[in-house]
């Protein structure tokens, strides 16, 4: 299954679009709920994310879809980090656009993002 980015349901299942302002200029994210196909996203905020990164996110989604929990962090050739954290039926995809970041800083930024934005609806800590 491919990630359904055209859904217009909120995480609670109500029908509305959830493209929100980015937390900062260096992080884009997509929180996706497999149960109701709802999402909250900043991926469409400027600067726009290329189709290559969107395909990578889709490929990661296919790999982790059937797993209960997953935590993946990859660094691209263009020095952009992609993170996927899955817990039950929700997955948080993060793109860290800041150049020259270290792995430990990426992990901390994603942890902080998940706690600050989605603490009530999303993750248990690993």
PDB file of C-alpha atoms in Angstrom:
ATOM      1  CA  UNK A   1       0.000   0.000   0.000  1.00  0.00           C
ATOM      2  CA  UNK A   2       1.124   3.491  -0.771  1.00  0.00           C
ATOM      3  CA  UNK A   3       0.786   6.311   1.717  1.00  0.00           C
ATOM      4  CA  UNK A   4      -2.491   8.109   1.073  1.00  0.00           C
ATOM      5  CA  UNK A   5      -1.519  11.781   0.997  1.00  0.00           C
ATOM      6  CA  UNK A   6      -4.793  12.947  -0.490  1.00  0.00           C
ATOM      7  CA  UNK A   7      -6.862  12.266   2.617  1.00  0.00           C
ATOM      8  CA  UNK A   8      -8.658  15.235   4.085  1.00  0.00           C
ATOM      9  CA  UNK A   9      -9.629  13.716   7.404  1.00  0.00           C
ATOM     10  CA  UNK A  10      -8.254  14.912  10.681  1.00  0.00           C
ATOM     11  CA  UNK A  11      -6.652  12.529  13.150  1.00  0.00           C
ATOM     12  CA  UNK A  12      -9.962  12.253  14.974  1.00  0.00           C
ATOM     13  CA  UNK A  13     -11.777  11.265  11.782  1.00  0.00           C
ATOM     14  CA  UNK A  14     -13.602  14.524  11.045  1.00  0.00           C
ATOM     15  CA  UNK A  15     -13.356  15.764   7.500  1.00  0.00           C
ATOM     16  CA  UNK A  16     -11.089  18.770   7.175  1.00  0.00           C
ATOM     17  CA  UNK A  17      -7.718  19.534   5.672  1.00  0.00           C
ATOM     18  CA  UNK A  18      -4.776  19.513   8.041  1.00  0.00           C
ATOM     19  CA  UNK A  19      -1.885  21.260   6.388  1.00  0.00           C
ATOM     20  CA  UNK A  20      -0.404  23.281   9.201  1.00  0.00           C
ATOM     21  CA  UNK A  21       2.401  25.769   9.536  1.00  0.00           C
ATOM     22  CA  UNK A  22       5.844  24.221  10.042  1.00  0.00           C
ATOM     23  CA  UNK A  23       7.317  24.137  13.545  1.00  0.00           C
ATOM     24  CA  UNK A  24      10.477  25.740  12.190  1.00  0.00           C
ATOM     25  CA  UNK A  25      12.054  26.220   8.791  1.00  0.00           C
ATOM     26  CA  UNK A  26      14.278  23.141   9.103  1.00  0.00           C
ATOM     27  CA  UNK A  27      11.712  20.444   9.909  1.00  0.00           C
ATOM     28  CA  UNK A  28       8.800  19.154   7.844  1.00  0.00           C
ATOM     29  CA  UNK A  29       6.582  16.370   9.095  1.00  0.00           C
ATOM     30  CA  UNK A  30       3.664  14.161   8.265  1.00  0.00           C
ATOM     31  CA  UNK A  31       1.717  12.392  11.012  1.00  0.00           C
ATOM     32  CA  UNK A  32      -0.361   9.650   9.418  1.00  0.00           C
ATOM     33  CA  UNK A  33      -3.041   7.455  10.987  1.00  0.00           C
ATOM     34  CA  UNK A  34      -3.473   4.129   9.181  1.00  0.00           C
ATOM     35  CA  UNK A  35      -6.781   3.420  10.948  1.00  0.00           C
ATOM     36  CA  UNK A  36      -8.723   6.329   9.478  1.00  0.00           C
ATOM     37  CA  UNK A  37      -6.312   7.525   6.718  1.00  0.00           C
ATOM     38  CA  UNK A  38      -6.057  10.947   8.383  1.00  0.00           C
ATOM     39  CA  UNK A  39      -2.967  13.110   8.490  1.00  0.00           C
ATOM     40  CA  UNK A  40      -1.459  16.344   9.744  1.00  0.00           C
ATOM     41  CA  UNK A  41       1.309  17.676   7.521  1.00  0.00           C
ATOM     42  CA  UNK A  42       3.767  20.498   6.892  1.00  0.00           C
ATOM     43  CA  UNK A  43       5.295  18.783   3.842  1.00  0.00           C
ATOM     44  CA  UNK A  44       3.519  21.180   1.499  1.00  0.00           C
ATOM     45  CA  UNK A  45       4.927  24.279   3.207  1.00  0.00           C
ATOM     46  CA  UNK A  46       7.727  26.180   1.443  1.00  0.00           C
ATOM     47  CA  UNK A  47      10.364  25.158   0.643  1.00  0.00           C
ATOM     48  CA  UNK A  48       8.546  22.390  -1.167  1.00  0.00           C
ATOM     49  CA  UNK A  49       9.679  18.804  -0.721  1.00  0.00           C
ATOM     50  CA  UNK A  50      10.802  17.102  -3.928  1.00  0.00           C
ATOM     51  CA  UNK A  51       9.029  14.068  -5.350  1.00  0.00           C
ATOM     52  CA  UNK A  52      12.159  11.997  -4.619  1.00  0.00           C
ATOM     53  CA  UNK A  53      11.682  12.550  -0.878  1.00  0.00           C
ATOM     54  CA  UNK A  54       7.958  11.886  -1.148  1.00  0.00           C
ATOM     55  CA  UNK A  55       8.718   8.553  -2.871  1.00  0.00           C
ATOM     56  CA  UNK A  56      11.239   7.715  -0.145  1.00  0.00           C
ATOM     57  CA  UNK A  57       8.624   8.403   2.522  1.00  0.00           C
ATOM     58  CA  UNK A  58       6.161   6.235   0.609  1.00  0.00           C
ATOM     59  CA  UNK A  59       8.707   3.408   0.373  1.00  0.00           C
ATOM     60  CA  UNK A  60       9.435   3.612   4.115  1.00  0.00           C
ATOM     61  CA  UNK A  61       5.687   3.572   4.802  1.00  0.00           C
ATOM     62  CA  UNK A  62       5.376   0.339   2.827  1.00  0.00           C
ATOM     63  CA  UNK A  63       8.193  -1.260   4.837  1.00  0.00           C
ATOM     64  CA  UNK A  64       6.832  -0.345   8.284  1.00  0.00           C
ATOM     65  CA  UNK A  65       3.094  -0.586   7.596  1.00  0.00           C
ATOM     66  CA  UNK A  66       2.658  -4.047   9.147  1.00  0.00           C
ATOM     67  CA  UNK A  67       4.960  -3.416  12.106  1.00  0.00           C
ATOM     68  CA  UNK A  68       3.518  -2.393  15.473  1.00  0.00           C
ATOM     69  CA  UNK A  69       6.498  -0.163  16.284  1.00  0.00           C
ATOM     70  CA  UNK A  70       9.369   1.094  14.152  1.00  0.00           C
ATOM     71  CA  UNK A  71      12.031   3.759  14.295  1.00  0.00           C
ATOM     72  CA  UNK A  72      14.004   4.519  11.123  1.00  0.00           C
ATOM     73  CA  UNK A  73      16.451   7.363  10.475  1.00  0.00           C
ATOM     74  CA  UNK A  74      18.266   7.768   7.155  1.00  0.00           C
ATOM     75  CA  UNK A  75      20.540  10.438   5.731  1.00  0.00           C
ATOM     76  CA  UNK A  76      20.163  11.242   2.056  1.00  0.00           C
ATOM     77  CA  UNK A  77      22.920  12.096  -0.381  1.00  0.00           C
ATOM     78  CA  UNK A  78      21.794  15.720  -0.269  1.00  0.00           C
ATOM     79  CA  UNK A  79      22.380  15.898   3.513  1.00  0.00           C
ATOM     80  CA  UNK A  80      18.693  15.772   4.431  1.00  0.00           C
ATOM     81  CA  UNK A  81      17.603  13.410   7.190  1.00  0.00           C
ATOM     82  CA  UNK A  82      14.380  11.391   6.959  1.00  0.00           C
ATOM     83  CA  UNK A  83      12.928   9.863  10.103  1.00  0.00           C
ATOM     84  CA  UNK A  84       9.962   7.531  10.522  1.00  0.00           C
ATOM     85  CA  UNK A  85       8.602   6.645  13.957  1.00  0.00           C
ATOM     86  CA  UNK A  86       5.661   4.286  14.157  1.00  0.00           C
ATOM     87  CA  UNK A  87       3.600   3.403  17.195  1.00  0.00           C
ATOM     88  CA  UNK A  88       0.547   1.210  16.690  1.00  0.00           C
ATOM     89  CA  UNK A  89      -1.447   2.704  13.802  1.00  0.00           C
ATOM     90  CA  UNK A  90       0.241   6.122  13.696  1.00  0.00           C
ATOM     91  CA  UNK A  91       3.487   7.052  12.022  1.00  0.00           C
ATOM     92  CA  UNK A  92       5.424  10.301  12.139  1.00  0.00           C
ATOM     93  CA  UNK A  93       7.591  11.038   9.112  1.00  0.00           C
ATOM     94  CA  UNK A  94      10.038  13.908   9.611  1.00  0.00           C
ATOM     95  CA  UNK A  95      12.371  15.594   7.153  1.00  0.00           C
ATOM     96  CA  UNK A  96      15.199  17.543   8.745  1.00  0.00           C
ATOM     97  CA  UNK A  97      16.345  20.085   6.168  1.00  0.00           C
ATOM     98  CA  UNK A  98      19.227  21.584   8.145  1.00  0.00           C
ATOM     99  CA  UNK A  99      22.617  20.736   6.631  1.00  0.00           C
ATOM    100  CA  UNK A 100      25.518  19.212   8.583  1.00  0.00           C
ATOM    101  CA  UNK A 101      23.450  17.808  11.444  1.00  0.00           C
ATOM    102  CA  UNK A 102      24.662  14.886  13.491  1.00  0.00           C
ATOM    103  CA  UNK A 103      22.542  11.784  14.003  1.00  0.00           C
ATOM    104  CA  UNK A 104      22.081  12.406  17.732  1.00  0.00           C
ATOM    105  CA  UNK A 105      20.747  15.934  17.045  1.00  0.00           C
ATOM    106  CA  UNK A 106      18.305  14.573  14.468  1.00  0.00           C
ATOM    107  CA  UNK A 107      17.008  11.971  16.915  1.00  0.00           C
ATOM    108  CA  UNK A 108      16.614  14.636  19.604  1.00  0.00           C
ATOM    109  CA  UNK A 109      14.795  17.034  17.234  1.00  0.00           C
ATOM    110  CA  UNK A 110      12.353  14.285  16.200  1.00  0.00           C
ATOM    111  CA  UNK A 111      11.780  13.295  19.833  1.00  0.00           C
ATOM    112  CA  UNK A 112      11.129  16.923  20.767  1.00  0.00           C
ATOM    113  CA  UNK A 113       8.791  17.357  17.777  1.00  0.00           C
ATOM    114  CA  UNK A 114       6.774  14.286  18.704  1.00  0.00           C
ATOM    115  CA  UNK A 115       6.504  15.325  22.355  1.00  0.00           C
ATOM    116  CA  UNK A 116       5.656  18.975  21.667  1.00  0.00           C
ATOM    117  CA  UNK A 117       3.129  18.458  18.897  1.00  0.00           C
ATOM    118  CA  UNK A 118       1.665  15.032  19.350  1.00  0.00           C
ATOM    119  CA  UNK A 119       2.157  14.025  22.979  1.00  0.00           C
ATOM    120  CA  UNK A 120      -1.534  13.490  23.686  1.00  0.00           C
ATOM    121  CA  UNK A 121      -2.271  11.479  20.549  1.00  0.00           C
ATOM    122  CA  UNK A 122       0.855   9.728  19.510  1.00  0.00           C
ATOM    123  CA  UNK A 123       3.951   8.161  20.961  1.00  0.00           C
ATOM    124  CA  UNK A 124       5.022   6.048  23.788  1.00  0.00           C
ATOM    125  CA  UNK A 125       8.688   6.715  24.528  1.00  0.00           C
ATOM    126  CA  UNK A 126      11.199   4.072  23.494  1.00  0.00           C
TER     127      UNK A 126
END
